[in-house]
Amino acid sequence: MIPFPLSEAVTACGGQFFGDAALLPQPVERVSIDSRSCGAGVLYVPILGQVHDGHKFIPGAMEAGALCTLSDRPLPNGTPHILVSDTTEALQRLAERYLAAHRIPVIGVTGSAGKTSTKEMLYTVLSRRFPAFKTPGNLNNQTGVPQAVFQLGPEHSLAILELGTNHPGEIRALSRIIRPDICILTNIGVAHIEFFGSRENILRGKAEMLDYMQPGGTLIVNGDDDMLRTLDNAFRFGLGEDNDLRATALLEQGLAGTAFTACYRGEQKDMFVPAPGRHMVYNALAAVAAGLTLGMTLSELGEGVGAYRPSAGRMDIKTTPRFTILDDTYNANPASVMAAIDVLERAGGRRVCVLGDMLELGPDSAEFHEVTGLYAANHGVELILCVGPNAGAICRGAAQIRPRSALHFETQEELHRVLPELVQDGDTILVKGSRGMRLERTVALLMAL
């Protein structure tokens, strides 16, 4: 982070300062929403959440040496604070001001699935030319994006920021902070449809990013997605012939990855993405499209694609003396689960999957889960272990085709008691579910068997 005077925070937040005026020229060296990480030079921002109100931790933050705190209520005893009407909104305005003061090209990434993998691919590919910054972990929500922005430093000349949403209006709020030069939309699925109501509304929610795209900016979309194809003036990537950037001659090489030829304006380049699944070709194309927009060559971009490595929980292939484990536990929705099953289908050994609940799918959740079970049974999965209350529908769907091969467990604890007896040497095991299921615990058990 590049330090700035506390007085600039007061202005950016549109707040009112209370405390010793001698503090106003002092530098803010870090902004934190966690009182436990406070110390000298820290501006503490208490967030009013569903479970905790960060305001009750203000005394602890100040005792730890914080320079100042934000607050949505007056504080007693001379506590230095900036009084604002809403601390989350104030945090966002402060991040907006910080990024505007240290403006570099910004790439915003959103979509129903593949955001984080696309962000990681972008970083690997574009870092070959640019000192790039990427969203750390999954800091992609209303408080996460500002926290990511504050980690930008003077060494960075390009920012790759992931934007997530589960309610209308959230992408617009985040886009106001980052004001992207390049907007990338990966796909429009049914993730979070519970709060949007339809794929059309999900498209409108994701496309809110365009409200704050920089003048002359570039929109990059998956041209094979039926919803994204409706957006005008976009750079389209995909497998279809009418895309601006195409992948042809795909050759899937099992868990090793996929070879393909990238075609752009009469030029071709053979590339290899060392991560399994056709969906990873789309992630690679998104990164190549961004690189072309930024003036990189296909040859340079192909080298970057080949250097990609999956991150933890995102089709991370783990091997033990007994099993091959496809750790795809980070998150799940119907489209991403089916893509993971496609990868499993091409693997060796007996194919096993542990599928957990997919959350926030709305009134059609049971149907989505059941179709996913049907898909697994139809695509060569020989043992389908379903975990969680919603996953009973996955089991019901799978049992229509493989009645003796689909088992349902209400909890992971129930599964773990019998899992050692269900798996066999040589199995390839996919583990996937929504983040809230914490199926990495099942991965840990498999690694120990």
CSV table of C-alpha atoms in Angstrom, one decimal:
chain,number,residue,atom,x,y,z
A,1,MET,CA,0.0,0.0,0.0
A,2,ILE,CA,1.1,3.6,-0.7
A,3,PRO,CA,0.6,5.6,2.5
A,4,PHE,CA,-1.7,8.7,2.4
A,5,PRO,CA,-2.5,11.3,5.1
A,6,LEU,CA,-5.5,10.7,7.4
A,7,SER,CA,-7.0,13.9,6.2
A,8,GLU,CA,-7.4,12.4,2.7
A,9,ALA,CA,-9.4,9.5,4.2
A,10,VAL,CA,-11.7,12.0,5.9
A,11,THR,CA,-12.3,13.7,2.5
A,12,ALA,CA,-12.7,10.5,0.5
A,13,CYS,CA,-15.2,9.0,3.0
A,14,GLY,CA,-17.2,12.2,3.1
A,15,GLY,CA,-17.1,11.9,6.9
A,16,GLN,CA,-16.5,14.2,9.9
A,17,PHE,CA,-13.3,13.9,11.9
A,18,PHE,CA,-13.4,13.9,15.7
A,19,GLY,CA,-10.1,13.8,17.7
A,20,ASP,CA,-6.8,15.5,17.9
A,21,ALA,CA,-6.2,17.6,14.7
A,22,ALA,CA,-2.5,16.7,14.9
A,23,LEU,CA,-3.4,13.3,13.7
A,24,LEU,CA,-4.7,14.5,10.3
A,25,PRO,CA,-1.3,14.8,8.6
A,26,GLN,CA,-0.2,11.4,9.9
A,27,PRO,CA,0.1,8.7,7.3
A,28,VAL,CA,-2.4,5.8,7.0
A,29,GLU,CA,-0.1,2.9,6.2
A,30,ARG,CA,-2.7,0.2,6.2
A,31,VAL,CA,-6.5,-0.1,6.1
A,32,SER,CA,-8.0,-3.0,8.0
A,33,ILE,CA,-11.5,-4.4,8.8
A,34,ASP,CA,-10.0,-6.8,11.3
A,35,SER,CA,-9.3,-5.3,14.7
A,36,ARG,CA,-6.9,-8.2,15.5
A,37,SER,CA,-4.5,-7.0,12.8
A,38,CYS,CA,-4.4,-3.4,13.9
A,39,GLY,CA,-1.2,-1.5,14.9
A,40,ALA,CA,0.6,1.7,14.3
A,41,GLY,CA,-0.5,3.5,11.2
A,42,VAL,CA,-3.7,1.5,10.7
A,43,LEU,CA,-7.1,2.9,9.9
A,44,TYR,CA,-9.6,0.5,11.3
A,45,VAL,CA,-13.0,0.1,9.5
A,46,PRO,CA,-15.6,-1.6,11.6
A,47,ILE,CA,-18.1,-3.5,9.4
A,48,LEU,CA,-21.7,-4.2,10.4
A,49,GLY,CA,-22.2,-7.8,9.4
A,50,GLN,CA,-24.9,-10.4,9.7
A,51,VAL,CA,-23.2,-12.0,12.7
A,52,HIS,CA,-20.9,-9.4,14.2
A,53,ASP,CA,-20.8,-5.6,14.5
A,54,GLY,CA,-17.2,-4.5,14.1
A,55,HIS,CA,-17.9,-1.4,16.2
A,56,LYS,CA,-17.7,-3.4,19.4
A,57,PHE,CA,-14.0,-4.2,18.5
A,58,ILE,CA,-13.0,-0.5,18.2
A,59,PRO,CA,-11.6,-0.3,21.8
A,60,GLY,CA,-9.3,-3.3,21.0
A,61,ALA,CA,-8.2,-1.8,17.7
A,62,MET,CA,-7.3,1.5,19.4
A,63,GLU,CA,-5.5,-0.3,22.2
A,64,ALA,CA,-3.4,-2.1,19.6
A,65,GLY,CA,-2.2,1.2,18.3
A,66,ALA,CA,-4.6,2.0,15.4
A,67,LEU,CA,-4.2,5.6,14.1
A,68,CYS,CA,-7.9,6.1,13.8
A,69,THR,CA,-11.2,4.3,13.2
A,70,LEU,CA,-14.3,4.8,11.1
A,71,SER,CA,-17.6,4.7,12.9
A,72,ASP,CA,-21.3,5.1,12.0
A,73,ARG,CA,-22.0,6.4,15.5
A,74,PRO,CA,-20.3,9.0,17.7
A,75,LEU,CA,-17.7,7.6,20.0
A,76,PRO,CA,-17.0,8.8,23.5
A,77,ASN,CA,-13.8,9.5,25.4
A,78,GLY,CA,-12.0,11.4,22.7
A,79,THR,CA,-11.5,8.3,20.5
A,80,PRO,CA,-10.1,9.6,17.1
A,81,HIS,CA,-12.7,8.6,14.6
A,82,ILE,CA,-14.2,9.6,11.2
A,83,LEU,CA,-18.0,9.6,11.5
A,84,VAL,CA,-19.8,8.3,8.5
A,85,SER,CA,-23.3,7.1,7.7
A,86,ASP,CA,-22.3,3.6,6.5
A,87,THR,CA,-18.8,2.1,7.1
A,88,THR,CA,-18.9,-0.3,4.2
A,89,GLU,CA,-19.8,2.4,1.7
A,90,ALA,CA,-17.1,4.6,3.3
A,91,LEU,CA,-14.6,1.8,2.8
A,92,GLN,CA,-15.5,1.6,-0.8
A,93,ARG,CA,-15.3,5.4,-1.4
A,94,LEU,CA,-11.8,5.3,0.2
A,95,ALA,CA,-10.7,2.5,-2.1
A,96,GLU,CA,-12.1,4.3,-5.1
A,97,ARG,CA,-10.1,7.4,-4.1
A,98,TYR,CA,-6.9,5.4,-3.5
A,99,LEU,CA,-7.1,3.6,-6.9
A,100,ALA,CA,-7.9,6.9,-8.7
A,101,ALA,CA,-4.8,8.5,-7.1
A,102,HIS,CA,-2.5,5.7,-8.3
A,103,ARG,CA,-4.2,4.9,-11.6
A,104,ILE,CA,-2.9,2.0,-13.6
A,105,PRO,CA,-4.8,-0.1,-16.2
A,106,VAL,CA,-7.4,-2.3,-14.5
A,107,ILE,CA,-8.9,-5.6,-15.7
A,108,GLY,CA,-12.2,-6.5,-14.1
A,109,VAL,CA,-13.3,-10.2,-14.2
A,110,THR,CA,-16.8,-11.5,-13.4
A,111,GLY,CA,-19.1,-14.3,-14.4
A,112,SER,CA,-21.1,-17.2,-13.0
A,113,ALA,CA,-18.2,-19.6,-13.0
A,114,GLY,CA,-14.5,-19.6,-13.6
A,115,LYS,CA,-13.8,-16.1,-12.3
A,116,THR,CA,-10.9,-17.1,-10.0
A,117,SER,CA,-9.3,-19.5,-12.4
A,118,THR,CA,-9.5,-16.9,-15.2
A,119,LYS,CA,-8.0,-14.3,-12.8
A,120,GLU,CA,-5.1,-16.7,-12.1
A,121,MET,CA,-4.6,-17.4,-15.8
A,122,LEU,CA,-4.6,-13.7,-16.6
A,123,TYR,CA,-2.0,-13.1,-14.0
A,124,THR,CA,0.3,-15.9,-15.2
A,125,VAL,CA,0.0,-14.8,-18.8
A,126,LEU,CA,0.1,-11.0,-18.4
A,127,SER,CA,2.9,-11.1,-15.9
A,128,ARG,CA,5.3,-12.1,-18.6
A,129,ARG,CA,5.3,-8.4,-19.7
A,130,PHE,CA,3.6,-6.4,-16.9
A,131,PRO,CA,4.4,-6.2,-13.2
A,132,ALA,CA,0.8,-7.3,-12.4
A,133,PHE,CA,-1.3,-7.4,-9.3
A,134,LYS,CA,-4.2,-9.9,-8.8
A,135,THR,CA,-6.9,-10.1,-6.3
A,136,PRO,CA,-5.5,-12.1,-3.4
A,137,GLY,CA,-7.5,-15.3,-2.7
A,138,ASN,CA,-11.2,-14.6,-3.1
A,139,LEU,CA,-11.5,-10.9,-2.0
A,140,ASN,CA,-14.2,-10.3,-4.5
A,141,ASN,CA,-17.2,-9.0,-2.6
A,142,GLN,CA,-18.3,-5.6,-1.2
A,143,THR,CA,-15.6,-5.5,1.5
A,144,GLY,CA,-13.1,-7.8,-0.3
A,145,VAL,CA,-12.5,-5.7,-3.4
A,146,PRO,CA,-11.6,-2.6,-1.3
A,147,GLN,CA,-9.2,-4.7,0.7
A,148,ALA,CA,-7.6,-6.0,-2.5
A,149,VAL,CA,-7.3,-2.4,-3.9
A,150,PHE,CA,-5.4,-1.3,-0.8
A,151,GLN,CA,-2.7,-3.9,-1.5
A,152,LEU,CA,-1.7,-2.3,-4.8
A,153,GLY,CA,1.7,-0.9,-4.5
A,154,PRO,CA,4.1,1.4,-6.6
A,155,GLU,CA,5.6,-1.7,-8.1
A,156,HIS,CA,2.4,-2.6,-10.0
A,157,SER,CA,1.6,-1.4,-13.5
A,158,LEU,CA,-1.5,-3.5,-14.1
A,159,ALA,CA,-4.3,-4.7,-11.8
A,160,ILE,CA,-6.5,-7.8,-12.3
A,161,LEU,CA,-9.5,-7.6,-10.0
A,162,GLU,CA,-12.2,-10.2,-9.5
A,163,LEU,CA,-15.7,-9.1,-8.9
A,164,GLY,CA,-18.3,-11.4,-7.3
A,165,THR,CA,-22.0,-11.0,-6.6
A,166,ASN,CA,-25.1,-12.7,-5.4
A,167,HIS,CA,-27.5,-9.8,-5.5
A,168,PRO,CA,-28.4,-7.2,-8.1
A,169,GLY,CA,-26.5,-3.9,-7.8
A,170,GLU,CA,-23.4,-5.3,-6.2
A,171,ILE,CA,-21.3,-5.4,-9.4
A,172,ARG,CA,-22.2,-1.8,-10.1
A,173,ALA,CA,-21.0,-0.8,-6.7
A,174,LEU,CA,-17.7,-2.7,-7.1
A,175,SER,CA,-17.2,-1.4,-10.6
A,176,ARG,CA,-17.5,2.2,-9.4
A,177,ILE,CA,-14.4,1.5,-7.2
A,178,ILE,CA,-12.2,-0.1,-9.9
A,179,ARG,CA,-13.5,1.6,-13.1
A,180,PRO,CA,-12.0,-1.1,-15.3
A,181,ASP,CA,-10.2,-0.5,-18.6
A,182,ILE,CA,-11.0,-4.1,-19.7
A,183,CYS,CA,-14.1,-5.9,-18.6
A,184,ILE,CA,-14.1,-9.8,-18.9
A,185,LEU,CA,-17.3,-11.8,-18.6
A,186,THR,CA,-16.7,-15.5,-18.4
A,187,ASN,CA,-20.2,-17.0,-18.7
A,188,ILE,CA,-23.8,-16.7,-17.5
A,189,GLY,CA,-24.9,-19.7,-15.6
A,190,VAL,CA,-27.3,-20.3,-12.7
A,191,ALA,CA,-25.0,-19.5,-9.7
A,192,HIS,CA,-26.9,-17.3,-7.2
A,193,ILE,CA,-30.1,-17.5,-9.3
A,194,GLU,CA,-32.0,-17.6,-6.0
A,195,PHE,CA,-31.4,-13.8,-5.7
A,196,PHE,CA,-31.6,-12.9,-9.4
A,197,GLY,CA,-34.6,-14.9,-10.5
A,198,SER,CA,-33.4,-15.7,-14.1
A,199,ARG,CA,-30.3,-16.0,-16.3
A,200,GLU,CA,-31.5,-12.8,-18.0
A,201,ASN,CA,-31.3,-11.0,-14.7
A,202,ILE,CA,-27.9,-12.6,-13.9
A,203,LEU,CA,-26.7,-11.2,-17.3
A,204,ARG,CA,-27.9,-7.8,-16.3
A,205,GLY,CA,-26.2,-8.1,-12.9
A,206,LYS,CA,-22.8,-9.1,-14.4
A,207,ALA,CA,-23.1,-6.4,-17.2
A,208,GLU,CA,-23.3,-3.7,-14.5
A,209,MET,CA,-19.6,-3.6,-14.8
A,210,LEU,CA,-20.0,-1.7,-18.1
A,211,ASP,CA,-21.6,1.2,-16.2
A,212,TYR,CA,-18.2,2.2,-15.0
A,213,MET,CA,-15.9,0.9,-17.8
A,214,GLN,CA,-13.4,3.6,-18.8
A,215,PRO,CA,-14.1,5.5,-22.0
A,216,GLY,CA,-12.6,3.6,-24.8
A,217,GLY,CA,-12.4,0.5,-22.7
A,218,THR,CA,-12.7,-3.1,-24.0
A,219,LEU,CA,-15.4,-5.6,-23.3
A,220,ILE,CA,-14.2,-9.2,-23.6
A,221,VAL,CA,-16.8,-12.0,-23.5
A,222,ASN,CA,-17.2,-15.7,-24.0
A,223,GLY,CA,-18.7,-15.7,-27.5
A,224,ASP,CA,-20.0,-19.2,-27.2
A,225,ASP,CA,-22.3,-18.3,-24.2
A,226,ASP,CA,-25.8,-17.7,-25.5
A,227,MET,CA,-26.4,-14.8,-23.1
A,228,LEU,CA,-23.1,-13.0,-23.5
A,229,ARG,CA,-23.5,-13.1,-27.3
A,230,THR,CA,-26.3,-10.6,-26.9
A,231,LEU,CA,-23.8,-7.9,-25.7
A,232,ASP,CA,-22.8,-5.4,-28.4
A,233,ASN,CA,-19.3,-4.1,-29.2
A,234,ALA,CA,-17.5,-7.0,-27.5
A,235,PHE,CA,-14.2,-8.8,-28.3
A,236,ARG,CA,-15.5,-12.4,-28.4
A,237,PHE,CA,-13.5,-15.5,-27.7
A,238,GLY,CA,-14.5,-19.2,-28.0
A,239,LEU,CA,-14.6,-22.2,-30.2
A,240,GLY,CA,-17.2,-21.0,-32.7
A,241,GLU,CA,-16.2,-19.7,-36.1
A,242,ASP,CA,-17.6,-16.2,-35.7
A,243,ASN,CA,-15.5,-15.4,-32.6
A,244,ASP,CA,-12.7,-12.8,-32.9
A,245,LEU,CA,-10.3,-15.2,-31.1
A,246,ARG,CA,-10.8,-18.9,-31.7
A,247,ALA,CA,-9.4,-22.1,-30.4
A,248,THR,CA,-9.3,-24.9,-32.9
A,249,ALA,CA,-7.8,-28.5,-33.1
A,250,LEU,CA,-8.4,-29.2,-29.4
A,251,LEU,CA,-6.6,-32.3,-28.2
A,252,GLU,CA,-7.4,-33.2,-24.7
A,253,GLN,CA,-4.6,-35.1,-23.0
A,254,GLY,CA,-6.4,-36.4,-19.9
A,255,LEU,CA,-5.4,-34.9,-16.6
A,256,ALA,CA,-2.2,-33.3,-18.2
A,257,GLY,CA,-4.2,-30.6,-20.0
A,258,THR,CA,-5.3,-29.6,-23.5
A,259,ALA,CA,-3.5,-28.7,-26.7
A,260,PHE,CA,-5.2,-26.2,-29.0
A,261,THR,CA,-4.5,-23.7,-31.8
A,262,ALA,CA,-5.3,-20.1,-31.1
A,263,CYS,CA,-6.4,-18.2,-34.2
A,264,TYR,CA,-6.6,-14.4,-34.5
A,265,ARG,CA,-6.8,-12.2,-37.6
A,266,GLY,CA,-5.1,-14.8,-39.8
A,267,GLU,CA,-2.4,-15.7,-37.3
A,268,GLN,CA,-2.2,-19.0,-35.6
A,269,LYS,CA,-0.3,-20.3,-32.6
A,270,ASP,CA,-0.2,-23.7,-31.0
A,271,MET,CA,-0.7,-23.6,-27.3
A,272,PHE,CA,-1.0,-26.0,-24.4
A,273,VAL,CA,-2.9,-25.3,-21.1
A,274,PRO,CA,-1.5,-27.6,-18.4
A,275,ALA,CA,-4.8,-28.1,-16.6
A,276,PRO,CA,-7.5,-30.5,-17.5
A,277,GLY,CA,-10.9,-29.7,-18.9
A,278,ARG,CA,-12.3,-27.8,-21.9
A,279,HIS,CA,-13.3,-25.0,-19.6
A,280,MET,CA,-9.6,-24.3,-19.0
A,281,VAL,CA,-9.3,-23.5,-22.8
A,282,TYR,CA,-11.9,-20.8,-22.3
A,283,ASN,CA,-10.0,-19.4,-19.4
A,284,ALA,CA,-6.8,-19.4,-21.5
A,285,LEU,CA,-8.6,-17.7,-24.4
A,286,ALA,CA,-9.9,-14.9,-22.0
A,287,ALA,CA,-6.3,-14.3,-21.0
A,288,VAL,CA,-5.0,-14.3,-24.6
A,289,ALA,CA,-7.8,-11.9,-25.6
A,290,ALA,CA,-6.7,-9.5,-22.8
A,291,GLY,CA,-3.1,-9.8,-23.8
A,292,LEU,CA,-3.9,-9.0,-27.4
A,293,THR,CA,-5.8,-5.9,-26.2
A,294,LEU,CA,-2.7,-4.9,-24.3
A,295,GLY,CA,-0.4,-5.3,-27.3
A,296,MET,CA,1.2,-8.7,-26.5
A,297,THR,CA,1.9,-11.2,-29.3
A,298,LEU,CA,0.4,-14.6,-29.7
A,299,SER,CA,3.8,-16.2,-29.3
A,300,GLU,CA,4.4,-14.4,-26.0
A,301,LEU,CA,0.9,-15.3,-24.8
A,302,GLY,CA,1.3,-19.0,-25.7
A,303,GLU,CA,4.3,-19.2,-23.4
A,304,GLY,CA,2.2,-17.6,-20.6
A,305,VAL,CA,-0.6,-20.1,-21.1
A,306,GLY,CA,1.9,-23.0,-20.9
A,307,ALA,CA,3.2,-21.7,-17.6
A,308,TYR,CA,-0.2,-21.8,-15.8
A,309,ARG,CA,-0.6,-23.9,-12.7
A,310,PRO,CA,-3.9,-24.6,-10.9
A,311,SER,CA,-4.3,-23.0,-7.5
A,312,ALA,CA,-5.5,-24.9,-4.4
A,313,GLY,CA,-9.1,-26.2,-4.6
A,314,ARG,CA,-9.5,-25.5,-8.3
A,315,MET,CA,-9.0,-28.8,-10.1
A,316,ASP,CA,-5.8,-29.2,-8.1
A,317,ILE,CA,-4.6,-32.7,-8.9
A,318,LYS,CA,-3.2,-34.5,-5.9
A,319,THR,CA,-1.6,-38.0,-6.0
A,320,THR,CA,-1.1,-40.5,-3.2
A,321,PRO,CA,0.2,-44.0,-3.2
A,322,ARG,CA,-3.4,-45.1,-3.5
A,323,PHE,CA,-5.4,-42.5,-5.3
A,324,THR,CA,-5.5,-39.6,-7.8
A,325,ILE,CA,-7.6,-36.8,-6.2
A,326,LEU,CA,-9.2,-34.0,-8.2
A,327,ASP,CA,-9.5,-31.3,-5.5
A,328,ASP,CA,-12.1,-28.9,-6.9
A,329,THR,CA,-13.6,-28.0,-3.6
A,330,TYR,CA,-13.4,-24.2,-3.8
A,331,ASN,CA,-17.0,-23.7,-5.1
A,332,ALA,CA,-19.7,-25.3,-7.2
A,333,ASN,CA,-22.7,-24.7,-9.4
A,334,PRO,CA,-24.3,-27.0,-11.9
A,335,ALA,CA,-22.1,-25.8,-14.9
A,336,SER,CA,-18.8,-26.1,-13.0
A,337,VAL,CA,-19.7,-29.5,-11.6
A,338,MET,CA,-20.6,-30.9,-15.0
A,339,ALA,CA,-17.3,-29.5,-16.4
A,340,ALA,CA,-15.4,-31.2,-13.5
A,341,ILE,CA,-17.3,-34.5,-14.3
A,342,ASP,CA,-16.1,-34.1,-17.9
A,343,VAL,CA,-12.6,-34.1,-16.6
A,344,LEU,CA,-13.1,-37.1,-14.4
A,345,GLU,CA,-14.7,-39.0,-17.3
A,346,ARG,CA,-11.4,-38.9,-19.2
A,347,ALA,CA,-9.3,-40.0,-16.2
A,348,GLY,CA,-7.9,-43.5,-15.6
A,349,GLY,CA,-8.8,-46.0,-12.9
A,350,ARG,CA,-12.2,-46.4,-11.3
A,351,ARG,CA,-14.0,-43.0,-11.4
A,352,VAL,CA,-15.5,-41.8,-8.1
A,353,CYS,CA,-17.0,-38.5,-7.2
A,354,VAL,CA,-17.9,-36.8,-3.9
A,355,LEU,CA,-20.4,-34.2,-4.7
A,356,GLY,CA,-21.7,-31.7,-2.0
A,357,ASP,CA,-24.6,-29.3,-1.9
A,358,MET,CA,-24.7,-26.5,-4.4
A,359,LEU,CA,-26.0,-23.4,-2.6
A,360,GLU,CA,-28.1,-20.4,-3.6
A,361,LEU,CA,-29.8,-22.1,-6.6
A,362,GLY,CA,-33.3,-20.9,-5.7
A,363,PRO,CA,-36.6,-22.7,-6.1
A,364,ASP,CA,-35.3,-25.0,-8.8
A,365,SER,CA,-32.4,-26.2,-6.6
A,366,ALA,CA,-33.7,-29.8,-6.3
A,367,GLU,CA,-34.0,-30.1,-10.1
A,368,PHE,CA,-30.5,-28.7,-10.6
A,369,HIS,CA,-29.1,-31.2,-8.1
A,370,GLU,CA,-31.0,-34.1,-9.7
A,371,VAL,CA,-29.8,-33.2,-13.2
A,372,THR,CA,-26.3,-33.1,-11.9
A,373,GLY,CA,-26.6,-36.6,-10.5
A,374,LEU,CA,-28.0,-37.8,-13.9
A,375,TYR,CA,-25.1,-36.2,-15.6
A,376,ALA,CA,-22.5,-37.9,-13.4
A,377,ALA,CA,-24.1,-41.3,-13.9
A,378,ASN,CA,-24.4,-40.8,-17.6
A,379,HIS,CA,-20.7,-39.8,-17.9
A,380,GLY,CA,-18.9,-42.8,-16.6
A,381,VAL,CA,-18.8,-42.1,-12.9
A,382,GLU,CA,-18.8,-45.5,-11.2
A,383,LEU,CA,-19.3,-44.4,-7.6
A,384,ILE,CA,-21.3,-41.3,-6.7
A,385,LEU,CA,-21.1,-40.2,-3.1
A,386,CYS,CA,-23.5,-37.3,-2.3
A,387,VAL,CA,-23.0,-35.1,0.8
A,388,GLY,CA,-25.4,-32.7,2.4
A,389,PRO,CA,-29.2,-32.2,2.7
A,390,ASN,CA,-29.6,-30.9,-0.8
A,391,ALA,CA,-27.4,-33.6,-2.3
A,392,GLY,CA,-30.1,-36.1,-1.8
A,393,ALA,CA,-31.4,-34.9,-5.1
A,394,ILE,CA,-28.0,-35.6,-6.7
A,395,CYS,CA,-28.3,-39.2,-5.4
A,396,ARG,CA,-31.9,-39.5,-6.6
A,397,GLY,CA,-30.8,-38.4,-10.1
A,398,ALA,CA,-27.8,-40.7,-10.3
A,399,ALA,CA,-29.8,-43.7,-8.9
A,400,GLN,CA,-32.1,-43.5,-12.0
A,401,ILE,CA,-29.1,-44.9,-14.0
A,402,ARG,CA,-26.8,-46.4,-11.4
A,403,PRO,CA,-29.0,-47.4,-8.5
A,404,ARG,CA,-26.3,-49.4,-6.7
A,405,SER,CA,-23.6,-46.9,-7.2
A,406,ALA,CA,-25.1,-43.7,-5.7
A,407,LEU,CA,-25.0,-43.1,-1.9
A,408,HIS,CA,-26.3,-40.2,0.1
A,409,PHE,CA,-24.9,-38.9,3.4
A,410,GLU,CA,-26.5,-36.0,5.3
A,411,THR,CA,-23.1,-34.9,6.7
A,412,GLN,CA,-19.4,-35.3,6.0
A,413,GLU,CA,-19.0,-37.0,9.3
A,414,GLU,CA,-21.4,-39.7,8.1
A,415,LEU,CA,-19.4,-40.1,4.9
A,416,HIS,CA,-16.1,-40.1,6.7
A,417,ARG,CA,-17.1,-43.1,8.9
A,418,VAL,CA,-17.5,-45.3,5.8
A,419,LEU,CA,-15.3,-43.7,3.2
A,420,PRO,CA,-12.2,-45.9,3.8
A,421,GLU,CA,-14.3,-48.9,3.0
A,422,LEU,CA,-15.8,-47.4,-0.2
A,423,VAL,CA,-12.6,-46.3,-2.0
A,424,GLN,CA,-10.2,-48.6,-3.7
A,425,ASP,CA,-6.5,-48.5,-4.8
A,426,GLY,CA,-6.2,-46.9,-8.2
A,427,ASP,CA,-9.4,-44.8,-7.9
A,428,THR,CA,-9.5,-41.3,-9.4
A,429,ILE,CA,-11.7,-39.2,-7.0
A,430,LEU,CA,-13.3,-35.9,-7.8
A,431,VAL,CA,-14.3,-33.8,-4.7
A,432,LYS,CA,-16.5,-30.8,-5.4
A,433,GLY,CA,-19.2,-28.7,-3.6
A,434,SER,CA,-20.1,-25.2,-2.7
A,435,ARG,CA,-17.6,-23.3,-0.5
A,436,GLY,CA,-19.9,-23.6,2.5
A,437,MET,CA,-19.7,-27.4,2.5
A,438,ARG,CA,-15.9,-27.3,3.3
A,439,LEU,CA,-15.2,-30.5,1.4
A,440,GLU,CA,-11.5,-29.9,1.7
A,441,ARG,CA,-11.9,-31.9,4.9
A,442,THR,CA,-12.8,-34.9,2.7
A,443,VAL,CA,-9.8,-34.3,0.6
A,444,ALA,CA,-7.6,-34.2,3.7
A,445,LEU,CA,-9.1,-37.6,4.8
A,446,LEU,CA,-8.4,-39.1,1.4
A,447,MET,CA,-4.8,-37.9,1.4
A,448,ALA,CA,-4.3,-39.6,4.8
A,449,LEU,CA,-5.8,-43.0,3.8
